[in-house]
Every structure is written in structure tokens, then in C-alpha cells.
XYZ file of N, CA, C and O in Angstrom:
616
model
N 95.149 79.650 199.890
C 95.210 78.757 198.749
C 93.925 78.790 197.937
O 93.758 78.381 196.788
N 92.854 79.485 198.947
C 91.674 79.142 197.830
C 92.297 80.938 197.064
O 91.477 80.978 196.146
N 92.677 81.545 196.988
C 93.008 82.927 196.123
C 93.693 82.060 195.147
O 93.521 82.130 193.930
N 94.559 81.155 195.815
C 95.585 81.008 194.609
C 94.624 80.172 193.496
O 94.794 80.425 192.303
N 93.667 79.227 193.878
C 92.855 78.401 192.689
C 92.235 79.566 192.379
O 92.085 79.725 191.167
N 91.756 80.580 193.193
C 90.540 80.887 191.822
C 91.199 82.107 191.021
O 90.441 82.894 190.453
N 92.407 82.268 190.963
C 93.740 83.419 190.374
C 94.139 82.202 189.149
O 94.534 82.715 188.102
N 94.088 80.712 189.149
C 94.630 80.166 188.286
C 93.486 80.017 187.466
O 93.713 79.674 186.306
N 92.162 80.218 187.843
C 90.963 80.083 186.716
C 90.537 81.081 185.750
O 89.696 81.063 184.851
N 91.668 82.298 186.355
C 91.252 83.607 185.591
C 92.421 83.190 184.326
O 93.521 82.662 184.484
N 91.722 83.653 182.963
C 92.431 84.248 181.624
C 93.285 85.376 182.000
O 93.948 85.599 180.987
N 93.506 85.915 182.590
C 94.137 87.152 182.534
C 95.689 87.314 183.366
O 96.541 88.197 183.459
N 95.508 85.987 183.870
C 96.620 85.369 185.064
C 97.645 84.458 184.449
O 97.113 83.602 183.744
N 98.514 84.410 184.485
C 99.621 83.397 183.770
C 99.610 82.360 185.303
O 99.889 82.825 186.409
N 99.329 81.291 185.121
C 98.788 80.502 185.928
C 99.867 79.578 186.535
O 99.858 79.116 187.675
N 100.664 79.418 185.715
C 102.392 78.273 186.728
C 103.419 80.009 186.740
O 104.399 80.145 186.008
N 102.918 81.167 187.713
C 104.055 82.296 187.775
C 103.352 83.250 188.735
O 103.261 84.471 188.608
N 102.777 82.341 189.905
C 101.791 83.013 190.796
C 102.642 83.265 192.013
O 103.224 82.338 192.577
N 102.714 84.483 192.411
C 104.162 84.991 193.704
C 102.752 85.747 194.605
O 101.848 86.371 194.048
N 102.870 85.474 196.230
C 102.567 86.226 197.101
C 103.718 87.984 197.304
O 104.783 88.283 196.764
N 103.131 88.502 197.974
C 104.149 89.560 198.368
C 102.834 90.481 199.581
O 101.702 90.962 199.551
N 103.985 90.257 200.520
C 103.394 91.158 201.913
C 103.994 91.524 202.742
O 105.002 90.872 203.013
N 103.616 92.970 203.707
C 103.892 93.821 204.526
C 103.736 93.438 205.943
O 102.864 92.592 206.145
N 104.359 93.853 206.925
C 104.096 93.657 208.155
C 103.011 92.129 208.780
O 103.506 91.009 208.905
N 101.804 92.385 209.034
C 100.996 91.278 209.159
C 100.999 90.662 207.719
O 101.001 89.435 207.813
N 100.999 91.047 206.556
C 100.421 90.029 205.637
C 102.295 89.644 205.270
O 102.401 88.610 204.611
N 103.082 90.037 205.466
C 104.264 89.179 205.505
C 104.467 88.237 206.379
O 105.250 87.366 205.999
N 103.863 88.067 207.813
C 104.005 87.163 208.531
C 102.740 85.700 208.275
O 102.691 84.533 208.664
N 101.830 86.628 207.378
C 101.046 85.538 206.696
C 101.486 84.729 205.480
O 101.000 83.659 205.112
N 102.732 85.579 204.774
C 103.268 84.790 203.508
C 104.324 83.912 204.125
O 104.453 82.689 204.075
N 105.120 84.929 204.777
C 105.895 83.225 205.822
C 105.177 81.645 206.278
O 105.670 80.517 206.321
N 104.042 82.073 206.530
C 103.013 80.900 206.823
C 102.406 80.079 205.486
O 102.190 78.870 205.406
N 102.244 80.889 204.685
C 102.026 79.967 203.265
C 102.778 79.263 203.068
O 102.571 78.052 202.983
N 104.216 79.989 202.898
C 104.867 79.477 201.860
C 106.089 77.782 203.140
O 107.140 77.176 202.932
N 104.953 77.770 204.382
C 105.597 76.960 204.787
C 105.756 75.375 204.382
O 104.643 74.892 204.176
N 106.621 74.609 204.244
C 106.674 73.380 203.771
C 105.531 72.386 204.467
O 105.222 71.367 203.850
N 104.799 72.726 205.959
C 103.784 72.549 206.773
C 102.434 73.190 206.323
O 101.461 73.071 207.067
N 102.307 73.995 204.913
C 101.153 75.163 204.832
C 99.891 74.466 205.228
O 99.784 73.327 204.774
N 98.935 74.894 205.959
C 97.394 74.141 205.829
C 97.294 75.040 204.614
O 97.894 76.056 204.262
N 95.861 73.955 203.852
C 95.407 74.422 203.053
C 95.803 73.970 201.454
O 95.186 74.283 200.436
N 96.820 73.276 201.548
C 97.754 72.475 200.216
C 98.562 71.253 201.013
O 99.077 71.266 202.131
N 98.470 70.105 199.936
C 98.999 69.328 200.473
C 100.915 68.723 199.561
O 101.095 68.839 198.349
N 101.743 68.288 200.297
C 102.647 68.537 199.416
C 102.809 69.472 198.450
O 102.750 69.252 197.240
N 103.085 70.883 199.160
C 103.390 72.189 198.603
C 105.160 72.148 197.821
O 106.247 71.756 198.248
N 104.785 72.660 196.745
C 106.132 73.122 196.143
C 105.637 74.549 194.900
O 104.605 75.208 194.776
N 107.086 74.538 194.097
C 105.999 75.900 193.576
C 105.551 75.836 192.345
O 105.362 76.927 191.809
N 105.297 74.785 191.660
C 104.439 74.107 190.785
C 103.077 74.420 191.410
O 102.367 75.365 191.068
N 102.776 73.486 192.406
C 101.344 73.555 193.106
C 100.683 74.404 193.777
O 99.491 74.511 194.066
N 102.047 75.289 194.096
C 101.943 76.612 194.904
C 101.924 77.642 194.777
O 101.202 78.127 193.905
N 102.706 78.429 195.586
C 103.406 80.138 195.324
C 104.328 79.632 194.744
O 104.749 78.553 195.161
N 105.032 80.361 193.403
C 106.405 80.648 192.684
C 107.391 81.211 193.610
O 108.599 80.976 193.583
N 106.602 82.189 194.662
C 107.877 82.661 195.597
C 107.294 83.762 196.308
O 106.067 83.845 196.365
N 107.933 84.504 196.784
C 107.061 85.790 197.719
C 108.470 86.845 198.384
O 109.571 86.629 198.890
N 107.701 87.962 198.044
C 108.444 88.865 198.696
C 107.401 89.475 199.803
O 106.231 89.849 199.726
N 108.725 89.378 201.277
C 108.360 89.449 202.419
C 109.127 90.793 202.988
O 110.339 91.008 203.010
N 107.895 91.746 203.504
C 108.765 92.978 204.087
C 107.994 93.218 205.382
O 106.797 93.189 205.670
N 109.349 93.516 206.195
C 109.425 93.499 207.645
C 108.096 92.810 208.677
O 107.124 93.245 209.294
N 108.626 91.731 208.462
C 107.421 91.046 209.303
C 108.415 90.411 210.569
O 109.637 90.510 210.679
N 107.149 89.527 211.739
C 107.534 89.714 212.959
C 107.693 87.453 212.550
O 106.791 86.629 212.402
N 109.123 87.295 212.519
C 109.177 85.592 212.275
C 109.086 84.423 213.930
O 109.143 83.195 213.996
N 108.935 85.440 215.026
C 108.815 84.713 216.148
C 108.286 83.247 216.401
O 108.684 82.454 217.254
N 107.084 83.037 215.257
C 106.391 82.102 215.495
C 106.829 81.045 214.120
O 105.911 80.225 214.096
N 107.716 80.735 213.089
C 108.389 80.511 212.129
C 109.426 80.056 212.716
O 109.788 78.910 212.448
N 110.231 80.932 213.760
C 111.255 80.728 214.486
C 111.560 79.909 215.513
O 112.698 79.563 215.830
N 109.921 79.402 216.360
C 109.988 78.238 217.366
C 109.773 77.340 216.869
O 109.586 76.433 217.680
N 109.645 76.922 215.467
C 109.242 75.814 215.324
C 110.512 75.012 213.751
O 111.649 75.462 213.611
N 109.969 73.898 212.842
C 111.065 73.364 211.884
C 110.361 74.208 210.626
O 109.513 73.601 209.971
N 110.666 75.519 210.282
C 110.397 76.594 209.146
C 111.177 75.955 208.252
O 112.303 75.681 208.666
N 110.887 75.603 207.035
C 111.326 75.520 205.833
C 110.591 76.214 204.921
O 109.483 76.287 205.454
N 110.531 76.816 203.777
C 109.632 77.562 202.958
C 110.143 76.656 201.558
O 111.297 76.461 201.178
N 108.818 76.174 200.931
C 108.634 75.687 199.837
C 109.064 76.137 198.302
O 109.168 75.599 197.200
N 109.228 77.279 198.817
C 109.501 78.143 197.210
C 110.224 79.427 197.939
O 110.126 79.945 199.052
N 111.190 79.746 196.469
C 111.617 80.619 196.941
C 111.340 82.327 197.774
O 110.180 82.738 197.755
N 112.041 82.903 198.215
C 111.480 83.870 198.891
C 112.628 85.106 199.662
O 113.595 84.754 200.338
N 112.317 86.371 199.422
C 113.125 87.281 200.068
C 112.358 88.675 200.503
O 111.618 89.529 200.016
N 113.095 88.306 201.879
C 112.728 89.066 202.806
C 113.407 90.222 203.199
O 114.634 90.168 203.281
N 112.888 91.134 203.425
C 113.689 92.576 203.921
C 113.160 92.660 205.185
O 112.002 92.321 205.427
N 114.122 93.200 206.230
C 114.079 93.533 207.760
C 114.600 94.794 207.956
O 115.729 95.000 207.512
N 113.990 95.724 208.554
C 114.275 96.717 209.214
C 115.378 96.648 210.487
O 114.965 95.930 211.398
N 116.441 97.135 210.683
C 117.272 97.009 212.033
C 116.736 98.090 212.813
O 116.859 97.750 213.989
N 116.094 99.455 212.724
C 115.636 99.977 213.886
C 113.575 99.586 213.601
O 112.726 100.478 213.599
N 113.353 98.484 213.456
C 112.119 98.314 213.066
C 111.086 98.721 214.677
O 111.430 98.097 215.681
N 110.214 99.463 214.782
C 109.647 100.312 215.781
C 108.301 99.211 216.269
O 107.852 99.263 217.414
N 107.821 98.350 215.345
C 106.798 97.510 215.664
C 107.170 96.093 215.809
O 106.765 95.616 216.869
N 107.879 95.212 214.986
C 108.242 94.046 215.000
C 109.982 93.907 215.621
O 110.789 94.836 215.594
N 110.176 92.926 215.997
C 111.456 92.844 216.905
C 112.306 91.939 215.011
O 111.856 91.119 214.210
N 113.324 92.543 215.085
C 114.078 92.306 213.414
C 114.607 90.978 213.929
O 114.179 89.937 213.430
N 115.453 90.955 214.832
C 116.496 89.680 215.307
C 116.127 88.410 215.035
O 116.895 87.680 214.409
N 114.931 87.979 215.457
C 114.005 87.018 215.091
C 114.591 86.658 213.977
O 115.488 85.815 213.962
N 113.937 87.542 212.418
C 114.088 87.115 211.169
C 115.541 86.795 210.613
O 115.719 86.042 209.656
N 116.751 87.555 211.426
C 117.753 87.430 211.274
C 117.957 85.918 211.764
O 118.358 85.076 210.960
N 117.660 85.569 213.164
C 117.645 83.925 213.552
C 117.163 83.060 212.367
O 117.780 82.134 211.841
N 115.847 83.577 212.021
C 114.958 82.760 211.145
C 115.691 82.581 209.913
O 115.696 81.452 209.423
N 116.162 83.294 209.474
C 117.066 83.414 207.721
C 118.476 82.352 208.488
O 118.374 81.352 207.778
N 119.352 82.126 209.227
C 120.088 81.604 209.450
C 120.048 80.537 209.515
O 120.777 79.774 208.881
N 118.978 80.142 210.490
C 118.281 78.443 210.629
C 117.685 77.828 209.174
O 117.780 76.667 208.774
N 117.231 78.637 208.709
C 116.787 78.208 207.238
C 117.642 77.554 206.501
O 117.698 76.368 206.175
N 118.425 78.623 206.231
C 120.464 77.958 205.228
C 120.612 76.893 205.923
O 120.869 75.886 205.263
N 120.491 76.706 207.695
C 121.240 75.637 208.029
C 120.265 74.496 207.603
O 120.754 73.377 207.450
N 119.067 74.661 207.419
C 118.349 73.563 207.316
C 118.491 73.194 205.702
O 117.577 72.545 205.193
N 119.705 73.629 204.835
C 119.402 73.361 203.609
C 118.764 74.183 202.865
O 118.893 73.921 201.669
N 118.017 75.224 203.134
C 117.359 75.788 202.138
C 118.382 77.305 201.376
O 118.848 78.182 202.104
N 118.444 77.304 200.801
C 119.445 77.671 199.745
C 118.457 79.392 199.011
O 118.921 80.527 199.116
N 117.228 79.071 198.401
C 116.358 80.086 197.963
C 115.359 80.860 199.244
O 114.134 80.935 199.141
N 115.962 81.278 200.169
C 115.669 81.861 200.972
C 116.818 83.077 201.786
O 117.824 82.948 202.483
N 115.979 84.338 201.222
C 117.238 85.559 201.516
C 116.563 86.763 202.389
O 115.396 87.150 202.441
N 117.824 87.237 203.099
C 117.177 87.978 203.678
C 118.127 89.446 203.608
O 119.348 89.566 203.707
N 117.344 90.222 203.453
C 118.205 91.532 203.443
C 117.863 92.461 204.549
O 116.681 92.780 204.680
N 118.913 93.014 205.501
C 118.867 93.575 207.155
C 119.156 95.184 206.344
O 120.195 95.297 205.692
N 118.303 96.232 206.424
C 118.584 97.511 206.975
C 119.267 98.091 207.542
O 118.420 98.805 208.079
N 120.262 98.469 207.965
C 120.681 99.480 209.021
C 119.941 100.833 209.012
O 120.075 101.499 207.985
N 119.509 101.121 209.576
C 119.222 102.370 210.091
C 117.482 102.391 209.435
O 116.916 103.473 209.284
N 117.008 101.493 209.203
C 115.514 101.525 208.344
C 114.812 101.094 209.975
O 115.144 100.414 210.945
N 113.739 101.899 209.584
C 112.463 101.436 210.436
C 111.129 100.778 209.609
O 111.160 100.575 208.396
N 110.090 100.514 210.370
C 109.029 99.765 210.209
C 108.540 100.507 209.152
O 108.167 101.640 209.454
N 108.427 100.134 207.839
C 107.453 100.762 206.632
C 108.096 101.563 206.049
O 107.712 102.516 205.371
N 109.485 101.092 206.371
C 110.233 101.758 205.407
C 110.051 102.422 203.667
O 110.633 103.369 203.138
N 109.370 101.806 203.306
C 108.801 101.943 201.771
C 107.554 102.786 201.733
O 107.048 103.356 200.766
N 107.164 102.746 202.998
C 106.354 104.200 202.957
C 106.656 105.763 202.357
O 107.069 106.706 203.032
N 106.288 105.781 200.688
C 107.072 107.014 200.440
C 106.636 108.438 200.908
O 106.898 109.397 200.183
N 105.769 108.670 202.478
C 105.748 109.699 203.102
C 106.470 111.013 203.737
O 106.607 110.870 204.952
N 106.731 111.662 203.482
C 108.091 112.609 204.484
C 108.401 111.838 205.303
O 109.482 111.260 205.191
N 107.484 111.565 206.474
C 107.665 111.536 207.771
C 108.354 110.501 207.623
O 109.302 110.569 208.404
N 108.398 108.861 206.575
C 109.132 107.842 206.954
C 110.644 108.348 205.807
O 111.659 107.718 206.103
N 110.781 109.121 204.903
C 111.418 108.751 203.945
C 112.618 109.950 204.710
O 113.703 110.254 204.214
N 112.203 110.333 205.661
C 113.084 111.861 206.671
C 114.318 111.150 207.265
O 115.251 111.820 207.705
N 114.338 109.638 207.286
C 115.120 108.425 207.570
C 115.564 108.247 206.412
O 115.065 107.915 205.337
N 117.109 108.655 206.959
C 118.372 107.855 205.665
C 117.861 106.898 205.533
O 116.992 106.864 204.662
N 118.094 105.869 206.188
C 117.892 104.056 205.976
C 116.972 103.720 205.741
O 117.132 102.636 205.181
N 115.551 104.053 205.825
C 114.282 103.969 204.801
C 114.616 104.631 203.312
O 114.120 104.110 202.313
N 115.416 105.720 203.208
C 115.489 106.037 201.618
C 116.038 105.129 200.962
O 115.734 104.909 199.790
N 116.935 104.453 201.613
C 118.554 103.592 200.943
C 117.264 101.941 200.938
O 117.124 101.322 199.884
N 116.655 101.588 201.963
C 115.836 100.713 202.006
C 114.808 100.757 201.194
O 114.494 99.645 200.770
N 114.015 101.839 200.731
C 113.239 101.575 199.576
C 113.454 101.510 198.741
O 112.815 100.683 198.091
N 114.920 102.604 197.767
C 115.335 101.932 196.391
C 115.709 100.714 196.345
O 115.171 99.798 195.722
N 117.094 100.664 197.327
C 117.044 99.377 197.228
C 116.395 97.888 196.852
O 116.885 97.024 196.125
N 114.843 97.865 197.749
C 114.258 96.660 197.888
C 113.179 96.535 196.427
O 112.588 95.630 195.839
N 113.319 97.768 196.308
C 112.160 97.939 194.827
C 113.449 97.238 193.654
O 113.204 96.517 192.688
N 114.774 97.702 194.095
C 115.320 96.874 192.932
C 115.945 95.576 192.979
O 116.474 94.828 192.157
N 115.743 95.561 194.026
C 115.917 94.122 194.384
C 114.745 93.183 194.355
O 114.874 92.070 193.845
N 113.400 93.649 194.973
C 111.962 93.015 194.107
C 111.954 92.836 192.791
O 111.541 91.742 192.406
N 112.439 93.931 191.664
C 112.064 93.475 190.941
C 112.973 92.837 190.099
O 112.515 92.700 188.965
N 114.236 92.344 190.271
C 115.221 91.282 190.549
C 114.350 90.023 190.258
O 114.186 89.225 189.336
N 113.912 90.234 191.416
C 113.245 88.331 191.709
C 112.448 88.310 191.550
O 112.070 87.192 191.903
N 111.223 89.140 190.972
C 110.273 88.552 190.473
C 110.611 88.306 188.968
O 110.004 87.510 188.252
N 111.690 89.118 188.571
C 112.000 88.451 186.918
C 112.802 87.656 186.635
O 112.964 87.321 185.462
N 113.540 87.127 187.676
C 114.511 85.761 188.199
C 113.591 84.702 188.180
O 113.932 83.723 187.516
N 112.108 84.650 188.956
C 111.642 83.586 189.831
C 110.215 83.773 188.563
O 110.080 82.773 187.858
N 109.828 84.227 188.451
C 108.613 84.465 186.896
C 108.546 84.809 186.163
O 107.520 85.254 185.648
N 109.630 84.781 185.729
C 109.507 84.639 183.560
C 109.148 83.439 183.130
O 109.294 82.496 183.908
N 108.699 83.248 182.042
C 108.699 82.215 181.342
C 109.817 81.819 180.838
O 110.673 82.685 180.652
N 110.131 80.362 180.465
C 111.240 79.832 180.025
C 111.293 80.228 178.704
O 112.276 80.081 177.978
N 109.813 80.933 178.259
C 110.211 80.993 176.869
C 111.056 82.770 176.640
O 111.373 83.322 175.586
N 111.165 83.129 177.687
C 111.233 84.660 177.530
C 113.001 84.705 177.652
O 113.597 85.779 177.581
């Protein structure tokens, strides 16, 4: 939260249209922001907060033992053969969410994608389901970030 104040002091920043977005560990850190519990902000929403965050293949185990609600909206992509993080979790985690009411929280499952899928390397892109998983999520990112931060005047 202190990134997010000193991102709203910059001129160069459109300041109420501020979105996290993270990978593996720093996705399991945007799950933690954008929790309705966040340290660091008090009565979080996404006025005061993140606008929203895109989350790719992170590990929700610890989101998952406890009452996860996320403050702002947010979508997540999961790998089904993910090689580092266990996927099922996030699949639990996205389910319990809806049941808890939360409505702007999505999750999109892979088949056949592994960990870093969006890695545009041979070695990861040599995987059908990382190819189909990276167009995909790139057009589906940029979906919601022009869903969730445009201006009303646009």
C-alpha cells in the first residue's frame, strides 16, 4: 500500500485506475492485498485501493484456510498440470469465494498448461496448453483491465 500512495502522487499515473497484476509468488502476494482483511489499509475497497488485479498461477493454500474475500475485483488463471504450485487449492478458493457472495472474482483453469505458462520460451510454449493459455489470458487480461479501468468518461 505504501507503492500504491506514492503511484497516486505521481502526474503520470491516473490515480482512481490503479490494478496490481502478479505471477507465481507475487500472485500469491496480490491475493493478500486485495484481501478484505489487507494489513496496511484500513476499510479497503477499490476507491481506496487496488481497482482489481490479475492473478497468474499462484499457490491459494493460505487464502483457502481462512474467510478470503477480495475487495475489488480480480481474475485469476490456474494451470491444471501446474509443476510448482498445487492448482486445486485455487479451484477450492474461486468456489468458496462465489459462495461467500463475491460475484467479481474469476477464475480461469488450464487444461493441459503448466507453471509459467506465458513464458514465451520454446521450452514452455512446446506445451499445447501453455500456447492456448497464453493467448488466451493476454486476451482475456486485456478484457479486464479495459472493463475494470477506463474512465467513465471514455
Amino acid at each position: 500500500y505504501g507503492a500504491l500512495a506514492w503511484l497516486r502522487t505521481r502526474d503520470d499515473v491516473i490515480k482512481d485506475r490503479i490494478a496490481l497484476q502478479g505471477w507465481s509468488n507475487g500472485a500469491m502476494a496480490a491475493l493478500a492485498i486485495l484481501d478484505h482483511e489487507a494489513p496496511g489499509i484500513s476499510a479497503p475497497n477499490p476507491e481506496r485501493g487496488f481497482r482489481g488485479a490479475l492473478i497468474f498461477y499462484p499457490g491459494c493454500r493460505v487464502q483457502l484456510a481462512k474467510d478470503y474475500r477480495p475487495y475489488a475485483p480480480a481474475l485469476m488463471f490456474v494451470a491444471s498440470n501446474d509443476e510448482e504450485v498445487a492448482p486445486l487449492p485455487c479451484n477450492q478458493l474461486a468456489e468458496r469465494v462465489k459462495a461467500r457472495g463475491v460475484n467479481d472474482f474469476e477464475m480461469v483453469w488450464y487444461d493441459g498448461a503448466t507453471h509459467a505458462f506465458d513464458d514465451p520460451g520454446k521450452r514452455r510454449q512446446s506445451v499445447a496448453g501453455n500456447r492456448h493459455a497464453l493467448s488466451d489470458s493476454m486476451v482475456r487480461s486485456e478484457q479486464f483491465v479495459q472493463q475494470r479501468l477506463r474512465s467513465s468518461n471514455q
